[in-house]
Amino acid sequence: MDKFPYNKDKQQAFQAAQQGYENAQGLYETIVSDSAGYGHQLKHLKDEVNEAYQQIQNALEVASEHQRSQLERFQQDLQSMVTEVNQTE
């Protein structure tokens, strides 16, 4: 029996949020606005960003103070990506 399931869940939630953020960030960096597949890439990016936001929200519910500040930074970065993509659309 794990004595600290809460801490394990907290870590797993944070790692899922971090992975979602990194996936969205990686996709954002590969989008080329004048490529033929831009529309498809943009939709994929929006899906990744939405998934990352959801994972971040879940992680914030159980996050430590240090994790919370990182998660909030992830949210800000995702918002910046969305804003920039919307400006080029």
JSON list of C-alpha atoms in Angstrom, two decimals:
[
{"chain": "A", "resi": 1, "resn": "MET", "atom": "CA", "xyz": [0.00, 0.00, 0.00]},
{"chain": "A", "resi": 2, "resn": "ASP", "atom": "CA", "xyz": [1.39, 3.36, -1.03]},
{"chain": "A", "resi": 3, "resn": "LYS", "atom": "CA", "xyz": [1.54, 5.70, 1.97]},
{"chain": "A", "resi": 4, "resn": "PHE", "atom": "CA", "xyz": [1.56, 8.81, -0.21]},
{"chain": "A", "resi": 5, "resn": "PRO", "atom": "CA", "xyz": [-0.91, 8.31, -3.08]},
{"chain": "A", "resi": 6, "resn": "TYR", "atom": "CA", "xyz": [-1.75, 12.03, -2.98]},
{"chain": "A", "resi": 7, "resn": "ASN", "atom": "CA", "xyz": [1.86, 13.02, -3.70]},
{"chain": "A", "resi": 8, "resn": "LYS", "atom": "CA", "xyz": [2.10, 10.44, -6.46]},
{"chain": "A", "resi": 9, "resn": "ASP", "atom": "CA", "xyz": [-1.13, 11.74, -8.04]},
{"chain": "A", "resi": 10, "resn": "LYS", "atom": "CA", "xyz": [0.14, 15.29, -7.69]},
{"chain": "A", "resi": 11, "resn": "GLN", "atom": "CA", "xyz": [3.35, 14.39, -9.52]},
{"chain": "A", "resi": 12, "resn": "GLN", "atom": "CA", "xyz": [1.53, 12.44, -12.24]},
{"chain": "A", "resi": 13, "resn": "ALA", "atom": "CA", "xyz": [-0.92, 15.30, -12.78]},
{"chain": "A", "resi": 14, "resn": "PHE", "atom": "CA", "xyz": [1.93, 17.77, -13.06]},
{"chain": "A", "resi": 15, "resn": "GLN", "atom": "CA", "xyz": [3.84, 15.54, -15.47]},
{"chain": "A", "resi": 16, "resn": "ALA", "atom": "CA", "xyz": [0.75, 15.12, -17.67]},
{"chain": "A", "resi": 17, "resn": "ALA", "atom": "CA", "xyz": [0.26, 18.89, -17.74]},
{"chain": "A", "resi": 18, "resn": "GLN", "atom": "CA", "xyz": [3.93, 19.46, -18.52]},
{"chain": "A", "resi": 19, "resn": "GLN", "atom": "CA", "xyz": [3.82, 16.88, -21.33]},
{"chain": "A", "resi": 20, "resn": "GLY", "atom": "CA", "xyz": [0.68, 18.45, -22.79]},
{"chain": "A", "resi": 21, "resn": "TYR", "atom": "CA", "xyz": [2.30, 21.87, -22.69]},
{"chain": "A", "resi": 22, "resn": "GLU", "atom": "CA", "xyz": [5.47, 20.58, -24.35]},
{"chain": "A", "resi": 23, "resn": "ASN", "atom": "CA", "xyz": [3.44, 18.84, -27.07]},
{"chain": "A", "resi": 24, "resn": "ALA", "atom": "CA", "xyz": [1.56, 22.06, -27.84]},
{"chain": "A", "resi": 25, "resn": "GLN", "atom": "CA", "xyz": [4.75, 24.11, -27.76]},
{"chain": "A", "resi": 26, "resn": "GLY", "atom": "CA", "xyz": [6.54, 21.69, -30.10]},
{"chain": "A", "resi": 27, "resn": "LEU", "atom": "CA", "xyz": [3.68, 21.76, -32.57]},
{"chain": "A", "resi": 28, "resn": "TYR", "atom": "CA", "xyz": [3.48, 25.54, -32.38]},
{"chain": "A", "resi": 29, "resn": "GLU", "atom": "CA", "xyz": [7.16, 25.82, -33.23]},
{"chain": "A", "resi": 30, "resn": "THR", "atom": "CA", "xyz": [6.78, 23.59, -36.31]},
{"chain": "A", "resi": 31, "resn": "ILE", "atom": "CA", "xyz": [3.83, 25.42, -37.87]},
{"chain": "A", "resi": 32, "resn": "VAL", "atom": "CA", "xyz": [4.75, 27.29, -41.01]},
{"chain": "A", "resi": 33, "resn": "SER", "atom": "CA", "xyz": [2.06, 29.83, -41.85]},
{"chain": "A", "resi": 34, "resn": "ASP", "atom": "CA", "xyz": [2.55, 29.62, -45.62]},
{"chain": "A", "resi": 35, "resn": "SER", "atom": "CA", "xyz": [2.68, 25.83, -45.89]},
{"chain": "A", "resi": 36, "resn": "ALA", "atom": "CA", "xyz": [-0.02, 23.92, -47.76]},
{"chain": "A", "resi": 37, "resn": "GLY", "atom": "CA", "xyz": [-1.01, 22.04, -44.60]},
{"chain": "A", "resi": 38, "resn": "TYR", "atom": "CA", "xyz": [-1.29, 25.12, -42.40]},
{"chain": "A", "resi": 39, "resn": "GLY", "atom": "CA", "xyz": [-5.03, 24.77, -41.81]},
{"chain": "A", "resi": 40, "resn": "HIS", "atom": "CA", "xyz": [-4.64, 21.16, -40.71]},
{"chain": "A", "resi": 41, "resn": "GLN", "atom": "CA", "xyz": [-1.64, 22.03, -38.54]},
{"chain": "A", "resi": 42, "resn": "LEU", "atom": "CA", "xyz": [-3.57, 24.89, -36.96]},
{"chain": "A", "resi": 43, "resn": "LYS", "atom": "CA", "xyz": [-6.48, 22.62, -36.05]},
{"chain": "A", "resi": 44, "resn": "HIS", "atom": "CA", "xyz": [-4.06, 20.10, -34.57]},
{"chain": "A", "resi": 45, "resn": "LEU", "atom": "CA", "xyz": [-2.38, 22.86, -32.56]},
{"chain": "A", "resi": 46, "resn": "LYS", "atom": "CA", "xyz": [-5.74, 24.07, -31.21]},
{"chain": "A", "resi": 47, "resn": "ASP", "atom": "CA", "xyz": [-6.58, 20.51, -30.13]},
{"chain": "A", "resi": 48, "resn": "GLU", "atom": "CA", "xyz": [-3.20, 20.17, -28.40]},
{"chain": "A", "resi": 49, "resn": "VAL", "atom": "CA", "xyz": [-3.56, 23.53, -26.67]},
{"chain": "A", "resi": 50, "resn": "ASN", "atom": "CA", "xyz": [-7.06, 22.65, -25.43]},
{"chain": "A", "resi": 51, "resn": "GLU", "atom": "CA", "xyz": [-5.82, 19.31, -24.13]},
{"chain": "A", "resi": 52, "resn": "ALA", "atom": "CA", "xyz": [-2.86, 20.98, -22.43]},
{"chain": "A", "resi": 53, "resn": "TYR", "atom": "CA", "xyz": [-5.17, 23.54, -20.79]},
{"chain": "A", "resi": 54, "resn": "GLN", "atom": "CA", "xyz": [-7.34, 20.72, -19.45]},
{"chain": "A", "resi": 55, "resn": "GLN", "atom": "CA", "xyz": [-4.33, 18.85, -18.08]},
{"chain": "A", "resi": 56, "resn": "ILE", "atom": "CA", "xyz": [-3.03, 22.03, -16.46]},
{"chain": "A", "resi": 57, "resn": "GLN", "atom": "CA", "xyz": [-6.42, 22.68, -14.84]},
{"chain": "A", "resi": 58, "resn": "ASN", "atom": "CA", "xyz": [-6.47, 19.14, -13.46]},
{"chain": "A", "resi": 59, "resn": "ALA", "atom": "CA", "xyz": [-2.93, 19.49, -12.13]},
{"chain": "A", "resi": 60, "resn": "LEU", "atom": "CA", "xyz": [-3.67, 22.86, -10.52]},
{"chain": "A", "resi": 61, "resn": "GLU", "atom": "CA", "xyz": [-6.28, 21.17, -8.33]},
{"chain": "A", "resi": 62, "resn": "VAL", "atom": "CA", "xyz": [-3.58, 19.14, -6.55]},
{"chain": "A", "resi": 63, "resn": "ALA", "atom": "CA", "xyz": [-0.39, 21.11, -7.27]},
{"chain": "A", "resi": 64, "resn": "SER", "atom": "CA", "xyz": [2.22, 22.12, -4.74]},
{"chain": "A", "resi": 65, "resn": "GLU", "atom": "CA", "xyz": [3.12, 25.80, -4.57]},
{"chain": "A", "resi": 66, "resn": "HIS", "atom": "CA", "xyz": [6.20, 25.31, -6.77]},
{"chain": "A", "resi": 67, "resn": "GLN", "atom": "CA", "xyz": [4.23, 23.27, -9.31]},
{"chain": "A", "resi": 68, "resn": "ARG", "atom": "CA", "xyz": [1.45, 25.87, -9.30]},
{"chain": "A", "resi": 69, "resn": "SER", "atom": "CA", "xyz": [3.82, 28.65, -10.39]},
{"chain": "A", "resi": 70, "resn": "GLN", "atom": "CA", "xyz": [5.17, 26.48, -13.22]},
{"chain": "A", "resi": 71, "resn": "LEU", "atom": "CA", "xyz": [1.67, 25.49, -14.30]},
{"chain": "A", "resi": 72, "resn": "GLU", "atom": "CA", "xyz": [0.60, 29.13, -14.35]},
{"chain": "A", "resi": 73, "resn": "ARG", "atom": "CA", "xyz": [3.63, 29.92, -16.51]},
{"chain": "A", "resi": 74, "resn": "PHE", "atom": "CA", "xyz": [2.59, 27.11, -18.89]},
{"chain": "A", "resi": 75, "resn": "GLN", "atom": "CA", "xyz": [-0.88, 28.68, -19.11]},
{"chain": "A", "resi": 76, "resn": "GLN", "atom": "CA", "xyz": [0.59, 32.09, -19.91]},
{"chain": "A", "resi": 77, "resn": "ASP", "atom": "CA", "xyz": [2.82, 30.61, -22.62]},
{"chain": "A", "resi": 78, "resn": "LEU", "atom": "CA", "xyz": [-0.11, 28.74, -24.15]},
{"chain": "A", "resi": 79, "resn": "GLN", "atom": "CA", "xyz": [-2.14, 31.96, -24.15]},
{"chain": "A", "resi": 80, "resn": "SER", "atom": "CA", "xyz": [0.71, 33.73, -25.93]},
{"chain": "A", "resi": 81, "resn": "MET", "atom": "CA", "xyz": [0.77, 30.98, -28.59]},
{"chain": "A", "resi": 82, "resn": "VAL", "atom": "CA", "xyz": [-2.99, 31.28, -29.11]},
{"chain": "A", "resi": 83, "resn": "THR", "atom": "CA", "xyz": [-2.78, 35.07, -29.36]},
{"chain": "A", "resi": 84, "resn": "GLU", "atom": "CA", "xyz": [0.04, 34.93, -31.89]},
{"chain": "A", "resi": 85, "resn": "VAL", "atom": "CA", "xyz": [-1.66, 32.27, -34.02]},
{"chain": "A", "resi": 86, "resn": "ASN", "atom": "CA", "xyz": [-4.92, 34.24, -33.99]},
{"chain": "A", "resi": 87, "resn": "GLN", "atom": "CA", "xyz": [-3.07, 37.35, -35.21]},
{"chain": "A", "resi": 88, "resn": "THR", "atom": "CA", "xyz": [-1.64, 35.48, -38.21]},
{"chain": "A", "resi": 89, "resn": "GLU", "atom": "CA", "xyz": [-4.92, 33.78, -39.13]}
]
